[in-house]
Coordinates of C-alpha atoms in Angstrom, one line a residue:
X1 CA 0.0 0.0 0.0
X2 CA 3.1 2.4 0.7
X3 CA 4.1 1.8 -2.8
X4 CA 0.6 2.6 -4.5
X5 CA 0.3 5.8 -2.3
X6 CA 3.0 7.3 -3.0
X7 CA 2.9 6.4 -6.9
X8 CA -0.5 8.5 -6.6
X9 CA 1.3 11.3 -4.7
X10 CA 4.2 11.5 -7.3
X11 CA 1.6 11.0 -10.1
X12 CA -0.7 13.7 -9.0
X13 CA 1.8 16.0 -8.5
X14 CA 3.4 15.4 -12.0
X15 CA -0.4 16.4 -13.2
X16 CA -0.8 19.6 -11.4
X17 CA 3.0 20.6 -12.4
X18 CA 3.0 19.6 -15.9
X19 CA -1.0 20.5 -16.6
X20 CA -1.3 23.6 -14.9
X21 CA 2.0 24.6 -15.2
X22 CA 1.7 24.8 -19.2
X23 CA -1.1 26.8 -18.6
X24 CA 0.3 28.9 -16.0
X25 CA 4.0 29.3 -17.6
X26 CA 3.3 28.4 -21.2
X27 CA 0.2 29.3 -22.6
X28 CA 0.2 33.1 -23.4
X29 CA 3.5 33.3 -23.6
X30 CA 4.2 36.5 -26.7
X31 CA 4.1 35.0 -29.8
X32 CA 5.3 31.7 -28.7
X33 CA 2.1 30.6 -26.0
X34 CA 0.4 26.9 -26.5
X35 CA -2.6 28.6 -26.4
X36 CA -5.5 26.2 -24.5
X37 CA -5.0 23.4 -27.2
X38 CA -1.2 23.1 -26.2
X39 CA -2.6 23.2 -22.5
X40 CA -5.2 20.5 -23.3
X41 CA -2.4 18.4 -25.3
X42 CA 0.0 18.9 -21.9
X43 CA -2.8 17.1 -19.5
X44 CA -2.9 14.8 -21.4
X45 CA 0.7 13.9 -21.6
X46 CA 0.3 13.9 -17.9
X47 CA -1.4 11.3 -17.6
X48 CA -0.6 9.4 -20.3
X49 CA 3.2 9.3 -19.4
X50 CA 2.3 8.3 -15.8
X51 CA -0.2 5.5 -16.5
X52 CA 3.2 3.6 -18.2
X53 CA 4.9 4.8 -15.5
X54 CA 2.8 4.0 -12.1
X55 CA 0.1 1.8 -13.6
X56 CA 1.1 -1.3 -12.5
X57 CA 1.6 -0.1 -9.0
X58 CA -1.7 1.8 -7.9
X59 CA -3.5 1.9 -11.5
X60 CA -2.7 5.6 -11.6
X61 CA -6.0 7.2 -10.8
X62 CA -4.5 10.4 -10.0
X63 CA -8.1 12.1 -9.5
X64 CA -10.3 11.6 -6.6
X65 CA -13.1 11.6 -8.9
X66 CA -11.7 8.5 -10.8
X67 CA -10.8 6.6 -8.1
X68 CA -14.6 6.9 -6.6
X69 CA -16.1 6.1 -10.0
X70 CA -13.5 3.2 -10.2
X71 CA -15.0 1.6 -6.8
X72 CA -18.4 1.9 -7.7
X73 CA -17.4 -0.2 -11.1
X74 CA -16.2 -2.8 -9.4
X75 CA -12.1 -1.8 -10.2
X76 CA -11.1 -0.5 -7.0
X77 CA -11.0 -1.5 -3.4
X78 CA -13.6 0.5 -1.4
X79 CA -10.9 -0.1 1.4
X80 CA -8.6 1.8 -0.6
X81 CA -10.5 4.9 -1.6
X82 CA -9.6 7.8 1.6
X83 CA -5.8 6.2 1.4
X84 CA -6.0 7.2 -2.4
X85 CA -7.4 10.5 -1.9
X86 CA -5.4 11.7 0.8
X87 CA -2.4 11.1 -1.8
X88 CA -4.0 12.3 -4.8
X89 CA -4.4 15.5 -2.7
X90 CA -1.2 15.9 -0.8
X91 CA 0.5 15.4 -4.3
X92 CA -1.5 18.2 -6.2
X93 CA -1.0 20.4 -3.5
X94 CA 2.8 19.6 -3.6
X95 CA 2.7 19.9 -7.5
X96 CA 1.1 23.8 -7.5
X97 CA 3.2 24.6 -4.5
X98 CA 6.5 24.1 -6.4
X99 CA 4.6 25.4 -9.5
X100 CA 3.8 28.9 -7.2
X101 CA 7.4 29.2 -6.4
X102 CA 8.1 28.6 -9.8
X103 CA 5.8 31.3 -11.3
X104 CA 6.2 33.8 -8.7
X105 CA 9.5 34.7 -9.9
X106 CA 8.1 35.6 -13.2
X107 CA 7.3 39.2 -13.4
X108 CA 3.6 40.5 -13.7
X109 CA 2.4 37.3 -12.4
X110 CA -0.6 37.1 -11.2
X111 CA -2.4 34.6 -9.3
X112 CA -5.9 35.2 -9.3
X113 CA -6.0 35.6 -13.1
X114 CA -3.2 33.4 -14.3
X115 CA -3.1 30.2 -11.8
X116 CA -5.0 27.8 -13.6
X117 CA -8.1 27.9 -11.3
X118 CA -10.8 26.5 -11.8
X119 CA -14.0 28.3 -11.4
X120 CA -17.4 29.6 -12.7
X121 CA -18.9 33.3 -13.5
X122 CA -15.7 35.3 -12.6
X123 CA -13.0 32.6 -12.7
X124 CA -14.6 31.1 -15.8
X125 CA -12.4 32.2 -18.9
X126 CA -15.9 33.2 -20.8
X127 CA -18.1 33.9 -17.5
X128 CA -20.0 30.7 -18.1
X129 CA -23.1 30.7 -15.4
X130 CA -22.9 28.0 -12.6
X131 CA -25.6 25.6 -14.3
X132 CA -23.1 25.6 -17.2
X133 CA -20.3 24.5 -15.2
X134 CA -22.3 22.3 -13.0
X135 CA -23.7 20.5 -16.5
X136 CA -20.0 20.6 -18.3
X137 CA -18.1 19.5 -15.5
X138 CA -20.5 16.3 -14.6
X139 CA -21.2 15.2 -18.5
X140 CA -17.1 16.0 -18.9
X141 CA -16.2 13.3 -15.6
X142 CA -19.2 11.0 -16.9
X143 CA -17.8 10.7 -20.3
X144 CA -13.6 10.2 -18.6
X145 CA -15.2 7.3 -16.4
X146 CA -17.0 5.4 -19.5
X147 CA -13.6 6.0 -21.4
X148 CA -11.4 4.8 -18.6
X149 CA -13.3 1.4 -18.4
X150 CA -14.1 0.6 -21.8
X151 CA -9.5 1.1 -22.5
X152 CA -8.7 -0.7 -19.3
X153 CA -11.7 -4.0 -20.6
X154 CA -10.3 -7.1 -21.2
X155 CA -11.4 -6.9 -24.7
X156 CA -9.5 -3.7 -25.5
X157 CA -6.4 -3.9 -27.1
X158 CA -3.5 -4.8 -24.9
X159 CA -0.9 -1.5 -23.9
X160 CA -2.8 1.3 -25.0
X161 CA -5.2 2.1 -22.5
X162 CA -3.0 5.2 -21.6
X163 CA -3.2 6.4 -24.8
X164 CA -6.8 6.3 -24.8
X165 CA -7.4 7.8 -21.8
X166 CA -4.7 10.1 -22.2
X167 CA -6.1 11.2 -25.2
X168 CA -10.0 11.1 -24.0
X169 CA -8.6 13.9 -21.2
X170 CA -6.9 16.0 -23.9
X171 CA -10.5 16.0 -26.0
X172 CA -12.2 17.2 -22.2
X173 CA -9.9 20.4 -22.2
X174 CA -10.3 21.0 -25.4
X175 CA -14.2 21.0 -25.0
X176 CA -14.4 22.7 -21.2
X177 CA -11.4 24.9 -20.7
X178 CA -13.3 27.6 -21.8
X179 CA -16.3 27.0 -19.3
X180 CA -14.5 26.2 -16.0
X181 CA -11.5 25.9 -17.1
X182 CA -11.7 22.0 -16.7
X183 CA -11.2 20.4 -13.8
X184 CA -13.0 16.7 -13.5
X185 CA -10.5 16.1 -10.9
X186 CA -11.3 17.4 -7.4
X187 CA -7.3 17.2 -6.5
X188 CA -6.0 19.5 -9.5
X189 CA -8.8 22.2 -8.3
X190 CA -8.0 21.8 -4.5
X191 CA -4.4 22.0 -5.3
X192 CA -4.1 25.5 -7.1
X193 CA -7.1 26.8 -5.1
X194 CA -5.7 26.2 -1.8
X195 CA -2.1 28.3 -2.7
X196 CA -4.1 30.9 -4.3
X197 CA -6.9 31.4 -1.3
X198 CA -9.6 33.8 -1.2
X199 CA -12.3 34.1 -2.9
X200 CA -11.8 30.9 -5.3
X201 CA -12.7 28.6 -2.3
X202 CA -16.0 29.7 -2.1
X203 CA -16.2 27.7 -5.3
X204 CA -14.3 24.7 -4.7
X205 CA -17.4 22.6 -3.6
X206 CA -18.7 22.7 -7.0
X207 CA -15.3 20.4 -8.5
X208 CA -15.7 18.4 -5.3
X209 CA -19.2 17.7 -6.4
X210 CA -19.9 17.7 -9.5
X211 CA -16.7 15.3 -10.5
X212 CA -17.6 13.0 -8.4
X213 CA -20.9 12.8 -9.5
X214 CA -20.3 12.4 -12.8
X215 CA -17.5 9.4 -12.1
X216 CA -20.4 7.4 -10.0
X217 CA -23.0 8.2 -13.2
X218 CA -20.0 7.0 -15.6
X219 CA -19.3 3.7 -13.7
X220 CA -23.2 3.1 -13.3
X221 CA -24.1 3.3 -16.8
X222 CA -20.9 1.3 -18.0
X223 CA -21.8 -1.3 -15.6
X224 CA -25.8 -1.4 -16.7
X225 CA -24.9 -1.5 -20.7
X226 CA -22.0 -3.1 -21.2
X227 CA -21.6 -6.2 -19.3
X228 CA -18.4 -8.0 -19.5
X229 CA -15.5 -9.4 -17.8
X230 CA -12.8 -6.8 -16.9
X231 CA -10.0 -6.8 -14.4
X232 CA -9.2 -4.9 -11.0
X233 CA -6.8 -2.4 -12.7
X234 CA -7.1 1.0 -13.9
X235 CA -3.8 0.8 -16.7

């Protein structure tokens, strides 16, 4: 259990460095920024590079969210749920606190407007309304769940489930970054929220919520349609 718990720390923190840090250090950078699709492209990576990596030691869930919806499904432990989340939070929280010391050194940085948070109304990138986030970020974590499960089946090719999945979370940024800013992960929000403080927590509840919500609807409706044989793992 040591092992798997600190595999989700270091993986977690490697996606709240490498995600939000493109978008914090990378994307509007003159004339040479990623722009949101090189953002999108980097969480991606994130989690594609760590489910080779720490798959076959804790299934690299990385998200709190995933690791609920993965229980409910049948794929994780229940036993092994809090342990998972305690990492998956520690290591986002490590992740944006090295990615704050990082950025604070750049001049005119500015972390209410340019930490990656995640938010609705004000923090949203186009003002989207709070039923729009609520909707985007529960039909987003829905649609990551389904994917998850259906790469990791027994019937699915063998070795590239992380390229799926990877991918699947590059196509959610692409779709919500400009609603909430995408989240689907309650860690990745927590994380940057908790080193920016102030107002942003007021919103937090809502990628607590909502994720997980939409992992439990994902695991459900895999589990009612397609019935098969699949193992215990995640990668």
């Amino acid at each position: 259990m040591t092992r798997k718990l600190f595999a989700e720390f270091i993986g977690t923190f490697w996606l709240v460095l490498g995600g939000c840090g493109s978008a914090v250090l990378a994307a509007s950078y003159p004339e040479l920024g990623i722009g949101f699709v090189g953002v999108s492209i980097a969480f991606g990576l994130t989690v594609l590079t760590m489910a080779y990596a720490i798959g076959h030691i804790s299934g690299c869930h990385l998200n709190p969210a995933v690791t609920v919806g993965l229980a409910v499904a049948g794929r994780t432990e229940k036993k092994d749920v809090i342990p998972y989340i305690v990492s998956q939070v520690l290591g986002g929280l490590f992740g944006a606190y090295i990615l704050y010391l990082i950025a604070s050194g750049v001049p005119n940085f500015d972390i209410v407007n340019g930490f990656a948070l995640n938010g609705v109304e004000y923090f949203s990138p186009t003002g989207a309304s709070l039923i729009s986030g609520i909707i985007c970020e529960i039909v987003m974590t829905m649609m990551f769940l389904i994917i998850i499960l259906g790469a990791t089946s027994e019937n699915a090719p063998k070795g590239f489930a992380p390229i799926a999945i990877g991918l699947g979370l590059t196509l959610i940024h692409l779709i919500s970054i400009p609603i909430t800013n995408t989240s689907v992960n309650p860690a990745r929000s927590t994380a940057v929220a908790l080193i920016a403080r102030g107002e942003i927590l007021s919103q937090l509840w809502i990628f607590w919520v909502m994720p997980i919500i939409g992992a439990v609807l994902g695991a459900i409706l895999y589990r009612i349609f397609i019935k098969e044989n699949t193992p215990k793992k995640y990668y």
